[in-house]
Short mmCIF file of C-alpha atoms and ligand atoms in Angstrom, two decimals:
data_model
loop_
_atom_site.label_atom_id
_atom_site.label_comp_id
_atom_site.label_asym_id
_atom_site.label_seq_id
_atom_site.Cartn_x
_atom_site.Cartn_y
_atom_site.Cartn_z
CA UNK A 1 -99.75 -23.10 -16.94
CA UNK A 2 -96.47 -21.69 -16.72
CA UNK A 3 -93.64 -20.66 -14.08
CA UNK A 4 -92.50 -17.45 -13.97
CA UNK A 5 -88.99 -16.28 -12.68
CA UNK A 6 -87.41 -13.40 -12.34
CA UNK A 7 -83.66 -13.02 -10.92
CA UNK A 8 -80.27 -14.37 -11.71
CA UNK A 9 -77.96 -15.43 -14.72
CA UNK A 10 -74.36 -15.80 -13.63
CA UNK A 11 -71.97 -17.20 -14.84
CA UNK A 12 -70.33 -19.99 -11.84
CA UNK A 13 -66.32 -20.65 -12.17
CA UNK A 14 -65.95 -23.53 -9.55
CA UNK A 15 -62.97 -25.40 -8.09
CA UNK A 16 -62.51 -27.79 -5.40
CA UNK A 17 -60.08 -26.99 -2.86
CA UNK A 18 -58.92 -29.52 -0.04
CA UNK A 19 -60.63 -26.77 2.67
CA UNK A 20 -61.04 -23.46 3.00
CA UNK A 21 -58.70 -21.10 2.55
CA UNK A 22 -57.65 -18.85 5.81
CA UNK A 23 -57.67 -15.26 5.15
CA UNK A 24 -54.06 -14.32 3.25
CA UNK A 25 -53.52 -18.40 2.80
CA UNK A 26 -53.77 -19.74 -0.76
CA UNK A 27 -54.34 -23.49 -1.64
CA UNK A 28 -53.69 -26.19 -4.27
CA UNK A 29 -57.14 -26.63 -5.30
CA UNK A 30 -58.36 -28.28 -8.63
CA UNK A 31 -60.08 -29.42 -10.98
CA UNK A 32 -61.61 -26.15 -12.68
CA UNK A 33 -64.66 -26.40 -14.19
CA UNK A 34 -67.35 -23.09 -15.21
CA UNK A 35 -71.18 -23.50 -15.92
CA UNK A 36 -74.45 -21.90 -15.61
CA UNK A 37 -75.24 -20.89 -12.14
CA UNK A 38 -76.93 -17.72 -11.02
CA UNK A 39 -79.74 -18.95 -8.09
CA UNK A 40 -82.95 -17.50 -10.69
CA UNK A 41 -81.42 -19.65 -13.94
CA UNK A 42 -80.70 -21.99 -11.76
CA UNK A 43 -84.02 -22.45 -10.42
CA UNK A 44 -85.46 -22.15 -13.67
CA UNK A 45 -83.39 -25.09 -14.96
CA UNK A 46 -84.94 -27.29 -12.42
CA UNK A 47 -87.99 -26.48 -13.22
CA UNK A 48 -88.23 -26.48 -16.90
CA UNK A 49 -86.55 -29.88 -16.40
CA UNK A 50 -89.54 -31.20 -14.28
CA UNK A 51 -91.01 -31.02 -17.61
CA UNK A 52 -93.19 -27.83 -17.13
CA UNK A 53 -93.45 -24.36 -19.04
CA UNK A 54 -90.92 -21.79 -17.63
CA UNK A 55 -90.33 -17.43 -18.17
CA UNK A 56 -87.30 -15.90 -17.48
CA UNK A 57 -86.64 -12.48 -16.58
CA UNK A 58 -83.14 -11.49 -16.47
CA UNK A 59 -80.90 -9.42 -17.37
CA UNK A 60 -77.36 -10.58 -19.14
CA UNK A 61 -74.18 -8.81 -20.60
CA UNK A 62 -73.74 -8.62 -24.70
CA UNK A 63 -70.74 -10.58 -24.30
CA UNK A 64 -70.00 -14.02 -25.12
CA UNK A 65 -70.92 -15.04 -21.13
CA UNK A 66 -74.43 -13.52 -21.98
CA UNK A 67 -74.59 -15.39 -25.18
CA UNK A 68 -73.59 -18.96 -23.21
CA UNK A 69 -76.73 -18.55 -20.99
CA UNK A 70 -79.33 -17.40 -24.16
CA UNK A 71 -78.32 -20.39 -25.82
CA UNK A 72 -78.72 -22.37 -22.15
CA UNK A 73 -82.15 -21.47 -21.65
CA UNK A 74 -82.86 -22.63 -25.52
CA UNK A 75 -81.27 -25.83 -24.83
CA UNK A 76 -83.92 -26.35 -21.36
CA UNK A 77 -86.93 -25.16 -23.10
CA UNK A 78 -87.08 -22.23 -21.20
CA UNK A 79 -88.93 -19.07 -22.54
CA UNK A 80 -85.98 -16.25 -22.60
CA UNK A 81 -88.33 -13.20 -24.69
CA UNK A 82 -87.78 -11.56 -21.67
CA UNK A 83 -84.18 -11.76 -21.52
CA UNK A 84 -82.82 -8.40 -21.68
CA UNK A 85 -79.53 -7.83 -23.40
CA UNK A 86 -77.26 -4.40 -21.34
CA UNK A 87 -74.60 -2.55 -22.53
CA UNK A 88 -72.95 -1.36 -20.20
CA UNK A 89 -72.82 -3.86 -17.60
CA UNK A 90 -71.56 -7.19 -18.00
CA UNK A 91 -72.73 -10.74 -17.63
CA UNK A 92 -71.99 -11.59 -13.40
CA UNK A 93 -70.45 -13.76 -12.46
CA UNK A 94 -69.99 -16.18 -9.38
CA UNK A 95 -66.17 -17.78 -7.63
CA UNK A 96 -67.44 -20.75 -6.07
CA UNK A 97 -65.40 -22.63 -3.84
CA UNK A 98 -66.55 -27.13 -2.69
CA UNK A 99 -64.41 -28.79 0.06
CA UNK A 100 -63.69 -32.41 0.14
CA UNK A 101 -66.42 -32.40 2.33
CA UNK A 102 -69.08 -31.00 -0.62
CA UNK A 103 -69.77 -27.36 1.22
CA UNK A 104 -69.28 -24.15 -1.27
CA UNK A 105 -68.67 -21.09 -0.29
CA UNK A 106 -68.88 -18.44 -3.20
CA UNK A 107 -68.55 -14.90 -3.50
CA UNK A 108 -71.26 -13.35 -6.55
CA UNK A 109 -70.13 -10.79 -8.67
CA UNK A 110 -73.93 -10.18 -9.89
CA UNK A 111 -73.44 -8.15 -12.71
CA UNK A 112 -76.05 -7.26 -15.28
CA UNK A 113 -78.50 -9.15 -13.59
CA UNK A 114 -78.11 -7.07 -10.55
CA UNK A 115 -79.42 -3.57 -12.80
CA UNK A 116 -82.88 -5.28 -14.02
CA UNK A 117 -85.53 -2.38 -13.89
CA UNK A 118 -88.97 -2.39 -12.64
CA UNK A 119 -89.94 -0.91 -16.54
CA UNK A 120 -87.71 -4.26 -17.46
CA UNK A 121 -90.02 -6.71 -15.40
CA UNK A 122 -93.48 -5.04 -16.48
CA UNK A 123 -93.12 -5.90 -19.79
CA UNK A 124 -93.54 -9.07 -19.05
CA UNK A 125 -96.79 -9.18 -16.81
CA UNK A 126 -99.34 -10.82 -19.65
CA UNK A 127 -97.36 -13.51 -19.03
CA UNK A 128 -96.94 -13.33 -14.98
CA UNK A 129 -100.72 -12.52 -15.66
CA UNK A 130 -100.99 -16.10 -16.56
CA UNK A 131 -98.45 -18.11 -14.32
CA UNK A 132 -99.87 -20.41 -12.28
CA UNK A 133 -96.67 -19.06 -9.63
CA UNK A 134 -93.82 -16.44 -9.70
CA UNK A 135 -90.39 -17.25 -8.48
CA UNK A 136 -87.93 -14.65 -7.10
CA UNK A 137 -84.87 -14.63 -4.96
CA UNK A 138 -82.84 -11.56 -3.56
CA UNK A 139 -80.08 -11.61 -6.75
CA UNK A 140 -81.79 -9.38 -8.73
CA UNK A 141 -82.56 -5.86 -7.82
CA UNK A 142 -84.82 -4.48 -5.11
CA UNK A 143 -87.09 -2.27 -7.95
CA UNK A 144 -86.97 -5.62 -10.01
CA UNK A 145 -88.70 -8.08 -7.08
CA UNK A 146 -90.60 -5.13 -6.18
CA UNK A 147 -92.40 -5.03 -9.78
CA UNK A 148 -93.30 -8.81 -9.32
CA UNK A 149 -94.52 -8.43 -5.80
CA UNK A 150 -96.35 -5.53 -7.27
CA UNK A 151 -97.68 -7.67 -10.63
CA UNK A 152 -98.41 -11.20 -8.59
CA UNK A 153 -100.22 -9.19 -6.34
CA UNK A 154 -101.95 -7.26 -8.66
CA UNK A 155 -102.78 -10.50 -10.79
CA UNK A 156 -103.64 -12.80 -7.74
CA UNK A 157 -100.61 -15.04 -8.63
CA UNK A 158 -98.58 -16.85 -5.98
CA UNK A 159 -95.26 -15.70 -4.99
CA UNK A 160 -91.93 -18.09 -3.99
CA UNK A 161 -89.32 -16.00 -2.51
CA UNK A 162 -86.41 -17.74 -2.22
CA UNK A 163 -84.43 -14.83 0.73
CA UNK A 164 -81.07 -15.77 -0.78
CA UNK A 165 -78.31 -14.41 -0.86
CA UNK A 166 -80.03 -12.88 2.37
CA UNK A 167 -79.66 -9.30 2.67
CA UNK A 168 -82.53 -6.68 4.39
CA UNK A 169 -85.51 -6.02 2.25
CA UNK A 170 -89.33 -4.10 2.68
CA UNK A 171 -90.90 -6.01 5.24
CA UNK A 172 -94.61 -5.65 4.19
CA UNK A 173 -93.09 -8.01 1.17
CA UNK A 174 -93.56 -10.85 4.49
CA UNK A 175 -96.70 -10.70 4.32
CA UNK A 176 -97.42 -9.80 0.13
CA UNK A 177 -95.25 -13.44 -0.99
CA UNK A 178 -97.14 -16.75 -0.17
CA UNK A 179 -94.10 -19.01 0.51
CA UNK A 180 -91.01 -18.05 1.89
CA UNK A 181 -87.94 -20.65 1.49
CA UNK A 182 -85.26 -19.78 3.67
CA UNK A 183 -82.42 -21.82 4.71
CA UNK A 184 -80.65 -22.62 7.97
CA UNK A 185 -78.57 -18.64 7.89
CA UNK A 186 -81.36 -17.01 5.71
CA UNK A 187 -84.08 -18.03 8.81
CA UNK A 188 -81.54 -16.84 11.07
CA UNK A 189 -80.69 -13.78 9.41
CA UNK A 190 -84.64 -12.99 8.93
CA UNK A 191 -85.93 -13.10 12.93
CA UNK A 192 -82.30 -13.73 14.81
CA UNK A 193 -82.89 -17.54 15.34
CA UNK A 194 -79.99 -19.25 15.09
CA UNK A 195 -81.54 -22.02 13.44
CA UNK A 196 -79.61 -26.00 15.69
CA UNK A 197 -82.27 -28.19 15.55
CA UNK A 198 -85.95 -29.00 14.63
CA UNK A 199 -86.99 -26.76 18.09
CA UNK A 200 -85.18 -23.39 16.66
CA UNK A 201 -87.11 -23.98 13.69
CA UNK A 202 -90.01 -24.23 14.20
CA UNK A 203 -89.68 -21.58 17.05
CA UNK A 204 -88.39 -18.85 13.23
CA UNK A 205 -90.99 -20.82 11.31
CA UNK A 206 -93.26 -19.25 13.91
CA UNK A 207 -91.46 -15.98 14.05
CA UNK A 208 -91.94 -15.10 10.20
CA UNK A 209 -95.28 -16.44 10.58
CA UNK A 210 -96.56 -13.99 13.13
CA UNK A 211 -94.79 -11.39 10.73
CA UNK A 212 -97.48 -12.26 8.25
CA UNK A 213 -95.74 -15.20 5.59
CA UNK A 214 -98.24 -17.63 5.05
CA UNK A 215 -96.67 -20.05 4.55
CA UNK A 216 -92.98 -20.56 6.31
CA UNK A 217 -91.12 -23.46 4.58
CA UNK A 218 -87.07 -23.18 6.24
CA UNK A 219 -84.58 -26.14 4.45
CA UNK A 220 -83.00 -27.92 6.33
CA UNK A 221 -80.18 -29.55 3.89
CA UNK A 222 -80.39 -33.68 4.10
CA UNK A 223 -83.09 -33.55 7.28
CA UNK A 224 -85.39 -31.29 4.86
CA UNK A 225 -87.68 -29.08 5.64
CA UNK A 226 -90.09 -27.81 8.35
CA UNK A 227 -93.30 -25.89 7.41
CA UNK A 228 -95.14 -23.57 9.23
CA UNK A 229 -98.88 -21.92 8.47
CA UNK A 230 -102.28 -21.89 9.43
CA UNK A 231 -102.65 -25.47 9.63
CA UNK A 232 -99.25 -27.17 10.16
CA UNK A 233 -97.22 -25.14 12.91
CA UNK A 234 -93.88 -26.40 13.24
CA UNK A 235 -94.65 -29.68 10.76
CA UNK A 236 -90.55 -31.29 9.70
CA UNK A 237 -91.05 -32.88 5.31
CA UNK A 238 -88.64 -35.29 6.03
CA UNK A 239 -85.51 -35.67 3.56
CA UNK A 240 -83.39 -38.05 1.85
CA UNK A 241 -79.96 -39.72 3.12
CA UNK A 242 -78.02 -39.99 -0.39
CA UNK A 243 -73.83 -39.48 -0.75
CA UNK A 244 -73.09 -35.69 -0.94
CA UNK A 245 -70.64 -34.53 -3.97
CA UNK A 246 -71.53 -31.22 -4.09
CA UNK A 247 -74.20 -28.54 -2.00
CA UNK A 248 -73.73 -25.87 -4.58
CA UNK A 249 -77.46 -25.28 -6.08
CA UNK A 250 -79.37 -27.68 -3.17
CA UNK A 251 -81.74 -24.46 -2.78
CA UNK A 252 -82.00 -23.75 -6.22
CA UNK A 253 -83.32 -27.70 -6.72
CA UNK A 254 -85.54 -27.40 -4.30
CA UNK A 255 -86.95 -24.07 -5.47
CA UNK A 256 -87.58 -24.88 -8.55
CA UNK A 257 -88.82 -28.50 -7.70
CA UNK A 258 -91.91 -26.60 -5.83
CA UNK A 259 -92.51 -24.24 -7.43
CA UNK A 260 -92.93 -27.31 -10.90
CA UNK A 261 -95.30 -29.11 -8.27
CA UNK A 262 -97.36 -26.08 -7.59
CA UNK A 263 -97.40 -25.29 -11.20
CA UNK A 264 -98.88 -28.59 -10.92
CA UNK A 265 -101.71 -28.23 -8.15
CA UNK A 266 -100.17 -31.19 -6.27
CA UNK A 267 -100.60 -31.32 -2.29
CA UNK A 268 -98.10 -29.39 -0.70
CA UNK A 269 -96.73 -31.58 1.79
CA UNK A 270 -96.61 -34.20 -1.53
CA UNK A 271 -95.02 -30.85 -3.11
CA UNK A 272 -92.36 -30.30 -0.58
CA UNK A 273 -91.55 -34.15 -0.96
CA UNK A 274 -90.89 -34.00 -4.00
CA UNK A 275 -89.00 -30.82 -3.86
CA UNK A 276 -86.73 -32.48 -0.97
CA UNK A 277 -86.18 -35.57 -3.51
CA UNK A 278 -84.79 -32.61 -5.67
CA UNK A 279 -82.78 -31.43 -3.72
CA UNK A 280 -80.75 -33.87 -2.67
CA UNK A 281 -80.59 -36.16 -6.52
CA UNK A 282 -78.41 -31.95 -6.98
CA UNK A 283 -76.20 -32.68 -4.40
CA UNK A 284 -75.05 -35.67 -5.97
CA UNK A 285 -73.18 -33.94 -9.36
CA UNK A 286 -71.40 -31.60 -9.70
CA UNK A 287 -72.70 -28.42 -10.41
CA UNK A 288 -75.50 -26.15 -10.15
CA UNK A 289 -77.59 -26.02 -13.47
CA UNK A 290 -75.89 -28.95 -14.02
CA UNK A 291 -76.62 -31.25 -11.09
CA UNK A 292 -80.56 -30.63 -11.35
CA UNK A 293 -81.99 -33.64 -12.38
CA UNK A 294 -84.59 -34.05 -14.33
CA UNK A 295 -88.47 -35.32 -13.45
CA UNK A 296 -88.03 -39.15 -14.82
CA UNK A 297 -85.10 -38.95 -12.68
CA UNK A 298 -87.01 -37.76 -9.50
CA UNK A 299 -89.79 -40.27 -10.08
CA UNK A 300 -86.79 -42.96 -10.34
CA UNK A 301 -85.49 -41.85 -7.33
CA UNK A 302 -89.00 -41.62 -4.44
CA UNK A 303 -90.06 -44.65 -6.31
CA UNK A 304 -87.01 -46.43 -5.18
CA UNK A 305 -87.57 -44.75 -0.92
O1 RIB B 1 -77.57 -21.52 -5.33
C1 RIB B 1 -76.13 -21.26 -6.05
C2 RIB B 1 -75.77 -19.98 -7.32
O2 RIB B 1 -75.13 -18.80 -6.19
C3 RIB B 1 -74.70 -20.49 -8.16
O3 RIB B 1 -74.68 -21.18 -9.30
C4 RIB B 1 -73.66 -19.07 -7.93
O4 RIB B 1 -74.55 -18.70 -9.02
C5 RIB B 1 -74.77 -18.29 -6.62
O5 RIB B 1 -75.47 -17.42 -8.13
#
């Protein structure tokens, strides 16, 4: 049983800042830290750390960051057979500022990951066919995601689409994916409904469900997530309150955790509770891929709660 992640790898360049600068302002920050990032790679890392097999499909540059990416996937036991090396495009980079509350602002220069082609996705068809879940985000090309969705449908493999970072995508994807996992901002982008509380999240969940999404899961930070599907019409799966150090990558931790649980055939509500715990543990640590907890850590955390 395997999860196949199709998405981005970028290098994360992060600095703490006492507060987010205003336009034109320079702030003295630090310390600086670099690490493995990109929503696709982070989600693959989170899933792999839950002890399941993961295939990664992405594109990197023929440069030092690309080399580091391959070392990362090897260290995390992630299958890198379908990682393409571009000769034209550099490995992408994300510029991340994290303030004293642990909140972040990110600019992603997506680089090679944004140039993944449908043919390059199709090369992984045999692995996709044997997967229990396909995990997608919006940090790669539209054609790569379109092809992944086509292959998922062709081989009846459930698809999780984490619509991050949000921008408009073909509307038919909503009917084709099995799980849609926006955060509050992305849910507002998708529905026009500002998410201020549980009631507005429920309204957005209903709207997405009516547009054809089978399972809408809106992540709500420390509050947990809201599930809207044919049986559960807006049920809150409570989150965990933890000491927040750095929220960057929390959504990726959640999605990787969810994919891992679905791979292990857990019930949806149990999977979402587990995914909430993976997300909660990740915000107690600095960084993105580096902050993903292992299965033992998540089990220990859940047993103590
Ligand atoms: O979700 C967090 C990730 O978003 C970071 O690792 C950064 O690379 C951006 O892609």
